[in-house]
PDB file of C-alpha atoms and ligand atoms in Angstrom:
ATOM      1  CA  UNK A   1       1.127 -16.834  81.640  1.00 69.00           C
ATOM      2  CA  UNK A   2      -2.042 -15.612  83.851  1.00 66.00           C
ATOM      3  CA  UNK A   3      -0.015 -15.594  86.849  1.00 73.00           C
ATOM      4  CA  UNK A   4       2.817 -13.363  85.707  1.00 87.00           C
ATOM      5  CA  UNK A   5       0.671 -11.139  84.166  1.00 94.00           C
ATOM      6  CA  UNK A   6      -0.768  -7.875  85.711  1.00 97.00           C
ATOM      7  CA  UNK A   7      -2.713  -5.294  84.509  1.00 98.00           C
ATOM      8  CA  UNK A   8      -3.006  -1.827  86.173  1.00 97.00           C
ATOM      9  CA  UNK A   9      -3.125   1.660  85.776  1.00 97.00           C
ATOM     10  CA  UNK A  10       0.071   3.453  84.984  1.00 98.00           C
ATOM     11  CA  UNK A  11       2.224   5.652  87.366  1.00 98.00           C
ATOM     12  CA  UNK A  12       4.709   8.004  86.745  1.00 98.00           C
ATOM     13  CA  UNK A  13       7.786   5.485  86.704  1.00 97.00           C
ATOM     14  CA  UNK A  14       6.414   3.841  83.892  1.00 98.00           C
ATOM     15  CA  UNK A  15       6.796   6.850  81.535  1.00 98.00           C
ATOM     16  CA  UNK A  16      10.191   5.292  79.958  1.00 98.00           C
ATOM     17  CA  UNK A  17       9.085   2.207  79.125  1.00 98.00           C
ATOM     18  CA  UNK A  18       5.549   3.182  77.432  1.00 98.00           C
ATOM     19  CA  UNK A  19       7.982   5.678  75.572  1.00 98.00           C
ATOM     20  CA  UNK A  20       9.994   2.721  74.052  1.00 97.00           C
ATOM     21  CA  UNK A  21       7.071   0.240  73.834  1.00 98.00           C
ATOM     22  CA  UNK A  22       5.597   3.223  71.518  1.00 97.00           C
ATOM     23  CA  UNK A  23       9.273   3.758  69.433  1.00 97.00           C
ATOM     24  CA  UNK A  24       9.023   0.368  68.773  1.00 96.00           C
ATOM     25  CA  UNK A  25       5.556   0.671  66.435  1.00 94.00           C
ATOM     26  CA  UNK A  26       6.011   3.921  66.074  1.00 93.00           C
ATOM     27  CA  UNK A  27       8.415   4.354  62.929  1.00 88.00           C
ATOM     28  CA  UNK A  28       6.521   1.724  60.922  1.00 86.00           C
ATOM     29  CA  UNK A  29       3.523   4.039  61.534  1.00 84.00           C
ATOM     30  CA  UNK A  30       1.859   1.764  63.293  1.00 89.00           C
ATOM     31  CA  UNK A  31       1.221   4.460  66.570  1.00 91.00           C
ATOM     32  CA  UNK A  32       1.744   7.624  66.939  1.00 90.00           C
ATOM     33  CA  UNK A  33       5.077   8.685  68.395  1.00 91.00           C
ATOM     34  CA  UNK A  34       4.663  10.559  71.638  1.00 94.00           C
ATOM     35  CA  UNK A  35       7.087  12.301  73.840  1.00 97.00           C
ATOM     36  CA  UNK A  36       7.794  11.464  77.234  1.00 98.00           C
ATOM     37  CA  UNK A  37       6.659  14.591  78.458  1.00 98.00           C
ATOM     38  CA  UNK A  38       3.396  13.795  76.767  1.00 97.00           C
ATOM     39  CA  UNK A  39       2.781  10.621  78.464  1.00 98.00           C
ATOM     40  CA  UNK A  40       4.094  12.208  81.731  1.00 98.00           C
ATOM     41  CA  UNK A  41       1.597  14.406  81.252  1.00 98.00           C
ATOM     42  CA  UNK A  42      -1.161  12.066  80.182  1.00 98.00           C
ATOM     43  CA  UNK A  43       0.064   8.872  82.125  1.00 98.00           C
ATOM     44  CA  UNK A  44      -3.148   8.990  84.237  1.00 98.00           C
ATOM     45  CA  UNK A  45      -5.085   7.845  80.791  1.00 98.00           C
ATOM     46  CA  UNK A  46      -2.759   4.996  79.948  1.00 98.00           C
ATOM     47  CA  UNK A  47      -3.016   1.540  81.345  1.00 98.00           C
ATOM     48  CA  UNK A  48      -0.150  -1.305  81.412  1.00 98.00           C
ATOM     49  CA  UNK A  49       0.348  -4.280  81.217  1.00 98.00           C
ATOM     50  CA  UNK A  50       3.372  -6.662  83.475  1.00 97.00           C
ATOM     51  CA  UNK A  51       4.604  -9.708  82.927  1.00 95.00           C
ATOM     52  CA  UNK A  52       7.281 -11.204  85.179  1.00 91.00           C
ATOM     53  CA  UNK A  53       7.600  -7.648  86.718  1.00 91.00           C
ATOM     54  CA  UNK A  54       8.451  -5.975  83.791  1.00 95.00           C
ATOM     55  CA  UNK A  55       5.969  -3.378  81.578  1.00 97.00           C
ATOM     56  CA  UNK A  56       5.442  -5.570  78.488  1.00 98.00           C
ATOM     57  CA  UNK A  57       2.313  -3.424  77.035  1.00 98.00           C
ATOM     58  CA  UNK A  58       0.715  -0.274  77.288  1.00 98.00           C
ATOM     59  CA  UNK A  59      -2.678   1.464  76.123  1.00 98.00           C
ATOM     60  CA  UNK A  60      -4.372   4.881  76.458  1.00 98.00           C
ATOM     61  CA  UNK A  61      -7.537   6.048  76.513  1.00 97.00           C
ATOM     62  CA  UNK A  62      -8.346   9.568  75.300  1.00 95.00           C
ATOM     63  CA  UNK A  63     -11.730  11.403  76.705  1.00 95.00           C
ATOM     64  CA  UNK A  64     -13.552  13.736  73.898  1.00 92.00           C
ATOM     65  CA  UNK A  65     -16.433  14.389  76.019  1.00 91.00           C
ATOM     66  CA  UNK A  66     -19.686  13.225  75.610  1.00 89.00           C
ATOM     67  CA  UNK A  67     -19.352   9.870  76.334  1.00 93.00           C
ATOM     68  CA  UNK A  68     -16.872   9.591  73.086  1.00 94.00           C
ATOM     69  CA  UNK A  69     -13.575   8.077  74.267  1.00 96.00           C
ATOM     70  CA  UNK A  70     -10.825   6.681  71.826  1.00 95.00           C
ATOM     71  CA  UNK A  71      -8.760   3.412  73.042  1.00 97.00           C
ATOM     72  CA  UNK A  72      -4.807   4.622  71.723  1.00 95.00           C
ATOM     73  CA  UNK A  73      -1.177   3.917  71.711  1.00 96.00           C
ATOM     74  CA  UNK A  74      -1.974   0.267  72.267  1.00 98.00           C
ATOM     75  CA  UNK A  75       0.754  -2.104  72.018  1.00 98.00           C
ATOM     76  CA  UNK A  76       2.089  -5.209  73.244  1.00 98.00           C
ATOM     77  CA  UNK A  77       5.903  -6.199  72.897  1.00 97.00           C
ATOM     78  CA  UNK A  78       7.006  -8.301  70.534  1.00 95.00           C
ATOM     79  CA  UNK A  79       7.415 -11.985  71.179  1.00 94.00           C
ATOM     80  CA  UNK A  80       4.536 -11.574  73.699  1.00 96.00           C
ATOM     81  CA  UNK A  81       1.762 -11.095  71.390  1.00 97.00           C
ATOM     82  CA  UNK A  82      -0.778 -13.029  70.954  1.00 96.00           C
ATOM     83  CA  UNK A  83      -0.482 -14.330  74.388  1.00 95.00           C
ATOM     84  CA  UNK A  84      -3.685 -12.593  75.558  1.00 96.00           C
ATOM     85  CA  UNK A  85      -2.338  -9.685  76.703  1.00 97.00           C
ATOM     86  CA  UNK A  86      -3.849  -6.654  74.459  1.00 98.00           C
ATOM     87  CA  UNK A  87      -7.486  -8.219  75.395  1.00 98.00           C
ATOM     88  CA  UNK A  88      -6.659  -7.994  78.790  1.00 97.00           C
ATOM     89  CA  UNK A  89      -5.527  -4.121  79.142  1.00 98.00           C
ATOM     90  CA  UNK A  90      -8.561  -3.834  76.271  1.00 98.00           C
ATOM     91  CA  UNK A  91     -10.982  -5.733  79.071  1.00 97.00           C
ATOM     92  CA  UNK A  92      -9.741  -3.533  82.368  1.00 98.00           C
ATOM     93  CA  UNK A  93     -10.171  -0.925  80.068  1.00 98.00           C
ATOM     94  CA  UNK A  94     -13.814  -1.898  79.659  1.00 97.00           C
ATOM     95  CA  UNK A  95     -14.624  -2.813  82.831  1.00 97.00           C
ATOM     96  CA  UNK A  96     -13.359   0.449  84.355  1.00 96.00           C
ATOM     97  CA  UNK A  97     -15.756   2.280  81.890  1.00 97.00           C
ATOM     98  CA  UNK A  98     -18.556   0.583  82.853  1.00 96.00           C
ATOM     99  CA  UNK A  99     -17.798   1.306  86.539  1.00 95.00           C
ATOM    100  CA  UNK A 100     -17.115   5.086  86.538  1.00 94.00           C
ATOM    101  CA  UNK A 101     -19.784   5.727  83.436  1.00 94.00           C
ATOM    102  CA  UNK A 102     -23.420   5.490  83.232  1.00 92.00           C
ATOM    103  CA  UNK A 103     -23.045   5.199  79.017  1.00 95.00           C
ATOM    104  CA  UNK A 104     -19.588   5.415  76.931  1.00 97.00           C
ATOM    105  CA  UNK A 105     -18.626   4.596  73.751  1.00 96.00           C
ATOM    106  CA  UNK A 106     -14.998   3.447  72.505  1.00 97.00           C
ATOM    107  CA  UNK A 107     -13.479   3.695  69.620  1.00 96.00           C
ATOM    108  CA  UNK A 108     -10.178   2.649  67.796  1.00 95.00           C
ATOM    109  CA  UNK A 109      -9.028   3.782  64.321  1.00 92.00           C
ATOM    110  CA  UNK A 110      -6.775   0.863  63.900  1.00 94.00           C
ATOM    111  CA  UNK A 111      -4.902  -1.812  61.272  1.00 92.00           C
ATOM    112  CA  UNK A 112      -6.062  -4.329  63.352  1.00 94.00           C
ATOM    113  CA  UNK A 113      -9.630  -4.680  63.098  1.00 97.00           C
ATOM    114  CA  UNK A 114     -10.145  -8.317  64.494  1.00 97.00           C
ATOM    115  CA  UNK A 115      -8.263  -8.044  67.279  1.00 98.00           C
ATOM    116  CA  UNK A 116     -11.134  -5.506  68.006  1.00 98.00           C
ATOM    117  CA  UNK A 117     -13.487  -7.784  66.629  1.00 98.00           C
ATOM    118  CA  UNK A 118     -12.896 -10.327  68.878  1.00 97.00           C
ATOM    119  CA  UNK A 119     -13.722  -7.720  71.863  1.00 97.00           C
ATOM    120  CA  UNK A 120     -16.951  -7.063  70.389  1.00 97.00           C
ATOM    121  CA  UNK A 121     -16.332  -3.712  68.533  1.00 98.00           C
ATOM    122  CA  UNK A 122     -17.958  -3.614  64.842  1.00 98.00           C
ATOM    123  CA  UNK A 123     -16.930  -1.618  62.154  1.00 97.00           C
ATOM    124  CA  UNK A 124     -18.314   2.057  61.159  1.00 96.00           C
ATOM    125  CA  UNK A 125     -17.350   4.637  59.153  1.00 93.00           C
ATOM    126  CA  UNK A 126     -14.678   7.156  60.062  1.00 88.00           C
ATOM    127  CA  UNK A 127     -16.832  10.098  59.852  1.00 86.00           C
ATOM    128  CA  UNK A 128     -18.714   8.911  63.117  1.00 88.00           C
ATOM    129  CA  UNK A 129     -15.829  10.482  64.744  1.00 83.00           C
ATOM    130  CA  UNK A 130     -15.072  14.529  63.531  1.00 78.00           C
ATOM    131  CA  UNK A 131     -13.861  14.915  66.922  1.00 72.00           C
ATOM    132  CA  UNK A 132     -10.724  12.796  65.929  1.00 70.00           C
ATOM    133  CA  UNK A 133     -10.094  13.837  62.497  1.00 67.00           C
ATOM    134  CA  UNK A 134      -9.845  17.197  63.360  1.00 65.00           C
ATOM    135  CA  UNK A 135      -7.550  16.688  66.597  1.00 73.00           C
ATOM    136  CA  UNK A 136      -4.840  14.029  64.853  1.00 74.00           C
ATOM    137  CA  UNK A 137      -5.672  12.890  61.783  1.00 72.00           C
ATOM    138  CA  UNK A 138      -5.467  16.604  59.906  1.00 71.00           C
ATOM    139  CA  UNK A 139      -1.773  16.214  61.035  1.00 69.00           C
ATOM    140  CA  UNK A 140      -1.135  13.084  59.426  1.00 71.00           C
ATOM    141  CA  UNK A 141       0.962  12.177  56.729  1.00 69.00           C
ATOM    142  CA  UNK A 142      -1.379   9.372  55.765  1.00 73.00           C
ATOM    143  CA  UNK A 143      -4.413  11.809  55.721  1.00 71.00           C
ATOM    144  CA  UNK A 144      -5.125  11.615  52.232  1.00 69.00           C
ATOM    145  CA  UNK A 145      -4.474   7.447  51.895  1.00 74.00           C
ATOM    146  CA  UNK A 146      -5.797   6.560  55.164  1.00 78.00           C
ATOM    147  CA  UNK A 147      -5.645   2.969  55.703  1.00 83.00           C
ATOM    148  CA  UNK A 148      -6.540   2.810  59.071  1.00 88.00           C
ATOM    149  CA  UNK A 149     -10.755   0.887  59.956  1.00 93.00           C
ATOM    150  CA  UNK A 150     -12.901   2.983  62.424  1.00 94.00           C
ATOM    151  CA  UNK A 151     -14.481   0.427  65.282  1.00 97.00           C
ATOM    152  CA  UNK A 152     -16.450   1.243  67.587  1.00 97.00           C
ATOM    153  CA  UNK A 153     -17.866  -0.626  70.982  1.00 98.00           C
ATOM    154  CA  UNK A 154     -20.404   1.255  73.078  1.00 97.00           C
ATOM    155  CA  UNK A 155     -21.673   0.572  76.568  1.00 95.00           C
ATOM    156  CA  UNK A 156     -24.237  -2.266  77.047  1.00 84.00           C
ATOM    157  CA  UNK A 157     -23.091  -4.070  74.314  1.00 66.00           C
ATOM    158  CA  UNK A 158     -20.165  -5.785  75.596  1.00 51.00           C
TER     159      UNK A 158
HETATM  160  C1  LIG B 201      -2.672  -5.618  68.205  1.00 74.44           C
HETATM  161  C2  LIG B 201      -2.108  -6.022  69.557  1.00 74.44           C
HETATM  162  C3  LIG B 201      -2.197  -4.850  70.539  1.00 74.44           C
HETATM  163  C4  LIG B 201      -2.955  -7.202  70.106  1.00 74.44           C
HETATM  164  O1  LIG B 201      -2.455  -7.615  71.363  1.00 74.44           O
HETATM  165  P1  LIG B 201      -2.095  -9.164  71.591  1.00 74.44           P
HETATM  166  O2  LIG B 201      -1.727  -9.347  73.003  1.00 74.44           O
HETATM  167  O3  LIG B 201      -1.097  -9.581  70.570  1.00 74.44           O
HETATM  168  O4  LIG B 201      -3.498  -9.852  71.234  1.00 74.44           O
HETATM  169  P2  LIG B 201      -4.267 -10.980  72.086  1.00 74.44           P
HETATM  170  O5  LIG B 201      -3.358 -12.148  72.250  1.00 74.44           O
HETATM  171  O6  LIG B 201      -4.840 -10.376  73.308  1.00 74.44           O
HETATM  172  O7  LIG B 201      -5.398 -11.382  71.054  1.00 74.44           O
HETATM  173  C5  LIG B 201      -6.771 -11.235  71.309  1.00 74.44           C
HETATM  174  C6  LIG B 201      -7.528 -11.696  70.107  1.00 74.44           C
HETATM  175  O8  LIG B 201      -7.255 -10.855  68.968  1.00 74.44           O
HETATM  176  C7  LIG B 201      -6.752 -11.639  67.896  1.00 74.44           C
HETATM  177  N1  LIG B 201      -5.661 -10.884  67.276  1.00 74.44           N
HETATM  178  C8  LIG B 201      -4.626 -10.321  67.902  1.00 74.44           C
HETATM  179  N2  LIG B 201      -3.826  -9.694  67.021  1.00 74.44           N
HETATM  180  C9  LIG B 201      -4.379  -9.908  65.815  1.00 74.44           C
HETATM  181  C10 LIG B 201      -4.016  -9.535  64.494  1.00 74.44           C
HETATM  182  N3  LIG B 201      -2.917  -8.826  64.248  1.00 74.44           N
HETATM  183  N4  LIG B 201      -4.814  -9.914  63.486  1.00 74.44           N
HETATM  184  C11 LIG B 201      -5.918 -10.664  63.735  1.00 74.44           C
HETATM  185  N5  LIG B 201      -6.318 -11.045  64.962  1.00 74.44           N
HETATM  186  C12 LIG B 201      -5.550 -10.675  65.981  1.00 74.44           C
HETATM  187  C13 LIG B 201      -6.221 -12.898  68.535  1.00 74.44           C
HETATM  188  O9  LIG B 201      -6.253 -13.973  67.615  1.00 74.44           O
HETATM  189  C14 LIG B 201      -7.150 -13.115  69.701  1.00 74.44           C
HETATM  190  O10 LIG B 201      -8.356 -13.746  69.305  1.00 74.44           O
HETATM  191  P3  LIG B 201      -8.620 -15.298  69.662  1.00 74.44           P
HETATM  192  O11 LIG B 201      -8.425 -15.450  71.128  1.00 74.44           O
HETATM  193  O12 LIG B 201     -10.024 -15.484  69.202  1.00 74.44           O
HETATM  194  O13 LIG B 201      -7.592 -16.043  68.877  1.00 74.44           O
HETATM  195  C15 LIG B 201      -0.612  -6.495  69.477  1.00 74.44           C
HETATM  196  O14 LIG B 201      -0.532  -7.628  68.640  1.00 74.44           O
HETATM  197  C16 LIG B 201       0.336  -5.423  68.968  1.00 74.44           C
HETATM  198  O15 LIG B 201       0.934  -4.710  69.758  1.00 74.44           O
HETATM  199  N6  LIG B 201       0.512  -5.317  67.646  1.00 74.44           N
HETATM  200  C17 LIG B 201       1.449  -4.337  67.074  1.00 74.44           C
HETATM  201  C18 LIG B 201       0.997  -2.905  67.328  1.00 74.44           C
HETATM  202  C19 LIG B 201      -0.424  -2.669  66.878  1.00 74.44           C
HETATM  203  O16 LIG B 201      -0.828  -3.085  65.797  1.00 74.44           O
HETATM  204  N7  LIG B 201      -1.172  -1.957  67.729  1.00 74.44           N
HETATM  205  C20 LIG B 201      -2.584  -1.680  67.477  1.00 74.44           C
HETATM  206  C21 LIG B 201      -2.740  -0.273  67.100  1.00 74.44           C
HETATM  207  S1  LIG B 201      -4.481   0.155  67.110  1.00 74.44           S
END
């Protein structure tokens, strides 16, 4: 599996198949659903992930200033997860942080806290993060159930 898999910053010609990796979780409300011309526009803050040649996962981060960034859109296709392949994009993810930022901290509103866990991001409470309530969640559907666990990993502590 190591081999075949590669994970690297996204380029323009990978637009289509983030866009259908995202459709995918996207109806279940999993993600968010985003447009192609949104990730075109955005692709420089997603990463992917290949195996045998062939996108198989895809995550974003977001930049709120101040050293707040938000890890989104992550998914990996079906039949290939739990293969390792969300903690590696979620580790080049890290390790690029720590090498263009003196202090960051990451956070995920997500239905899958462990798989955070297990990167080393705890649990905290969603109102750490105003800056994201008032940009997506006041848009949501879901704003009044939420269901979704704040976690949160900050610099040094990885
Ligand atoms: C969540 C997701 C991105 C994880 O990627 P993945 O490649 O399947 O996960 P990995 O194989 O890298 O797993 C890393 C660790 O997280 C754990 N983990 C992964 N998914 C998990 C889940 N759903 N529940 C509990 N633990 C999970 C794994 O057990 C593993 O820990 P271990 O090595 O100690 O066993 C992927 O399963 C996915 O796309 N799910 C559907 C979409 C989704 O939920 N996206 C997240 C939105 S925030």
């Amino acid at each position: 599996m190591k081999e075949l898999l590669t994970v690297r910053k996204a380029v323009t010609r990978d637009v289509e198949s983030i866009f259908c990796l995202l459709e995918l979780y996207a109806h279940s409300g999993i993600v968010l659903s985003r447009s192609r011309e949104d990730i075109s526009f955005f692709i420089s803050n997603f990463t992917v992930a290949e195996y045998e040649g062939k996108v198989c996962g895809c995550a974003a981060v977001r930049d709120f200033g101040n050293d707040l960034l938000e890890v989104r859109s992550l998914v990996v296709m079906p039949g290939l997860q739990g293969k390792g392949i969300g903690r590696a994009m979620l580790r080049v993810i890290i390790s690029n942080l720590n090498a263009d930022r003196n202090g960051w901290r990451l956070f995920a509103l997500t239905l899958r806290p462990d798989f955070f866990r297990s990167l080393g991001f705890r649990e905290v409470p969603k109102s750490l993060f105003p800056e994201k309530i008032w940009s997506d969640c006041s848009k949501c559907a879901k704003r009044s159930c939420c269901d979704e666990i704040a976690v949160l990993l900050e610099s040094g502590g990885n």
